[in-house]
CSV table of C-alpha atoms in Angstrom, one decimal:
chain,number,residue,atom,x,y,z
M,1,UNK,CA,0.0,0.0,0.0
M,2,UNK,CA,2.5,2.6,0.9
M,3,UNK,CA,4.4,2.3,-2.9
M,4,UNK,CA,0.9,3.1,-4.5
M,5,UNK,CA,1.1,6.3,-5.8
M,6,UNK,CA,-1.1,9.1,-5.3
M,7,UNK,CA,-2.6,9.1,-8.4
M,8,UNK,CA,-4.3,6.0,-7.6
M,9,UNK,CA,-6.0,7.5,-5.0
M,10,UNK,CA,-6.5,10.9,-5.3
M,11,UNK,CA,-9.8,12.8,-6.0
M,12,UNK,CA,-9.4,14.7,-9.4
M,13,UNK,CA,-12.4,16.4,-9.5
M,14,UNK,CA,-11.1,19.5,-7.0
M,15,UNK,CA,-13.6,21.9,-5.9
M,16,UNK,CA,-11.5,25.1,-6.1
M,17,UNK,CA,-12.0,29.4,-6.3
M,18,UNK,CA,-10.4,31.8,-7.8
M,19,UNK,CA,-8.6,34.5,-6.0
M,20,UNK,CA,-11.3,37.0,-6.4
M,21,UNK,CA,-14.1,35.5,-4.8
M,22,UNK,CA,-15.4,37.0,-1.6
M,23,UNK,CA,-14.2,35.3,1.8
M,24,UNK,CA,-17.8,34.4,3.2
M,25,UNK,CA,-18.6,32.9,-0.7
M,26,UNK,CA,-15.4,30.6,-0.5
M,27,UNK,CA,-16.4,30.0,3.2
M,28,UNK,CA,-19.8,29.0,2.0
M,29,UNK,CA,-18.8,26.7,-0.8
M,30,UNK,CA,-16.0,25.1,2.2
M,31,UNK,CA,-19.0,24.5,4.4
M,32,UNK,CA,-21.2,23.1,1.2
M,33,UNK,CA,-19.2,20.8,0.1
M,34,UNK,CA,-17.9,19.5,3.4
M,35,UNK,CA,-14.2,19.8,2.8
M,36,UNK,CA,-11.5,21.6,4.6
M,37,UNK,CA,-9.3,23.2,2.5
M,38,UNK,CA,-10.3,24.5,-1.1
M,39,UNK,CA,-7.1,25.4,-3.5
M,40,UNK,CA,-7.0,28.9,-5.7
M,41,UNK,CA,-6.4,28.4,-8.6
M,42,UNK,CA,-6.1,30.6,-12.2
M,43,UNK,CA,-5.9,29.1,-15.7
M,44,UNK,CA,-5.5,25.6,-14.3
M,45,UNK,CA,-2.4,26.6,-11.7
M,46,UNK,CA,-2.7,26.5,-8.1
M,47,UNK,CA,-1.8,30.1,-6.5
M,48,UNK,CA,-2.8,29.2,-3.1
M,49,UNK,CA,-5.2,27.6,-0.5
M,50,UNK,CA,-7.5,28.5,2.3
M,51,UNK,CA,-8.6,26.1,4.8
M,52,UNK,CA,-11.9,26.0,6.3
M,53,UNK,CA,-10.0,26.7,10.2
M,54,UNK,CA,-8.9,29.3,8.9
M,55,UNK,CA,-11.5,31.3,7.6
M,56,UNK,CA,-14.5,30.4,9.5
M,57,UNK,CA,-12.4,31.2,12.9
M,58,UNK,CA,-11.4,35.0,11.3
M,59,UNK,CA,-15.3,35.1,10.4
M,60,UNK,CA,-16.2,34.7,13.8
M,61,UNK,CA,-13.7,36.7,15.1
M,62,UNK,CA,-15.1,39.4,12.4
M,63,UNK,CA,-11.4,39.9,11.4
M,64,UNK,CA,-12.9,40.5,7.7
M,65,UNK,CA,-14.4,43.4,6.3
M,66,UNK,CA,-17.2,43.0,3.6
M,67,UNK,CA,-15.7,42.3,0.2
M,68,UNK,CA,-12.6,40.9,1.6
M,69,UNK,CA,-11.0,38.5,-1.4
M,70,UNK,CA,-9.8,35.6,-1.1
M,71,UNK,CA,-6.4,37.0,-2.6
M,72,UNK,CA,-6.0,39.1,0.4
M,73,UNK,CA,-6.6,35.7,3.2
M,74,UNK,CA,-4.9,33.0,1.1
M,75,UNK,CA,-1.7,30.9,1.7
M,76,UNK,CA,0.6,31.3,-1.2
M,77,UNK,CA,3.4,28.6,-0.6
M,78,UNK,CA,1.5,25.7,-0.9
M,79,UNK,CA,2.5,22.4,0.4
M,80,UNK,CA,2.0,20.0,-2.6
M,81,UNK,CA,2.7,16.6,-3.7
M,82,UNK,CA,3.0,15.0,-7.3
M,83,UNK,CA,1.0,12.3,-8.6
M,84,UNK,CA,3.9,10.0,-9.2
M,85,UNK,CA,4.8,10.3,-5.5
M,86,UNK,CA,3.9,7.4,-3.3
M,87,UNK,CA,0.9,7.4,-0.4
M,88,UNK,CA,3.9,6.6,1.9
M,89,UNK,CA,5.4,10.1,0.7
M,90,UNK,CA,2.2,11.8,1.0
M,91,UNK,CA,2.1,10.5,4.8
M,92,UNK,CA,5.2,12.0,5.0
M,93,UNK,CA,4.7,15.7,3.7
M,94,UNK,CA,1.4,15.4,5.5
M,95,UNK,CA,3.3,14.7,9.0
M,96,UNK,CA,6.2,17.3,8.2
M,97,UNK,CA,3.9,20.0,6.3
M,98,UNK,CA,2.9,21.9,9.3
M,99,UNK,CA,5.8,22.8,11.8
M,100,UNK,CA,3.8,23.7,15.1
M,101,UNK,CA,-0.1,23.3,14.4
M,102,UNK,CA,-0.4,19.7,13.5
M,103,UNK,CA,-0.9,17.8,10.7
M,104,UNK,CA,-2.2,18.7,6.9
M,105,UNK,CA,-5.3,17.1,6.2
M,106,UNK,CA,-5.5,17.8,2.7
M,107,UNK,CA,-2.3,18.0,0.1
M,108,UNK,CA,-3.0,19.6,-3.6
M,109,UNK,CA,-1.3,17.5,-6.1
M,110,UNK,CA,0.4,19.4,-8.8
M,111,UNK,CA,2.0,18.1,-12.0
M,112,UNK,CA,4.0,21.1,-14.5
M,113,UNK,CA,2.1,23.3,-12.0
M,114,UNK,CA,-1.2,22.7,-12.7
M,115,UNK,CA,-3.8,21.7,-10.4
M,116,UNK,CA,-4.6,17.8,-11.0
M,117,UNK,CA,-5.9,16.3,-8.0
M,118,UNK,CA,-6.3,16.5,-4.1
M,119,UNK,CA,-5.5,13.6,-1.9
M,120,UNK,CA,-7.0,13.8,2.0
M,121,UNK,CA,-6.0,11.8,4.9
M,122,UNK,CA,-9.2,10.5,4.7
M,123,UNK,CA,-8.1,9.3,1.1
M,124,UNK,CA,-5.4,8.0,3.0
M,125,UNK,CA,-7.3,6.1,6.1
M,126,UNK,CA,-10.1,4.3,3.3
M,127,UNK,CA,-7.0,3.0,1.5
M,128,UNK,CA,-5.5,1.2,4.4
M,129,UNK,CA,-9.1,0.1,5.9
């Protein structure tokens, strides 16, 4: 299992934004779909990431003003992983990604940087179970 690579189990079909959505819209469509992070992307590339912590914690702290972009709350260096990698090296980055707050529950993969999937560590737990 840990040599499969992550193209064998990652979802392609990414629910992403674009930079220049509103904050409580990308919120909204974080809470709709049930996910936890959802990657910014333009013309197929991945410019950044928001995370559903992240943004629904500033919301109720009302650290946003109305009209606040996405642009303006995003994180631009993106942790990412390539399809070719291995679930093992996924685990890895996962574990590593983060320095004081944890783990990364959701990795963007990325091939000649464009967006191409997302692997989870849900992803990750249905693969072993």
């Amino acid at each position: 299992m840990r040599n499969k690579k992550v193209r064998e189990i990652m979802t392609t079909d990414v629910i992403t934004t674009t930079s220049d959505i509103d904050v409580v819209y990308a919120f909204e469509k974080l809470m709709k779909y049930k996910i936890s992070a959802l990657p910014v992307v333009e013309d197929d590339k991945l410019i950044g990431i928001i995370t559903a912590t992240d943004v629904g914690h500033n919301l109720i702290l009302d650290k946003y003003e109305l009209g606040t972009s996405v642009e303006e709350i995003m994180i631009t260096s993106v942790v990412t992983i390539s399809p070719d990698d291995t679930i093992e090296k996924a685990i890895e980055v996962m574990k590593e990604g983060v320095s004081s707050s944890g783990i990364l529950n959701q990795l963007p993969v990325v091939e000649d940087g464009k967006l191409v999937g997302i692997i989870s560590d849900g992803d990750i737990i249905q693969e072993i179970f």
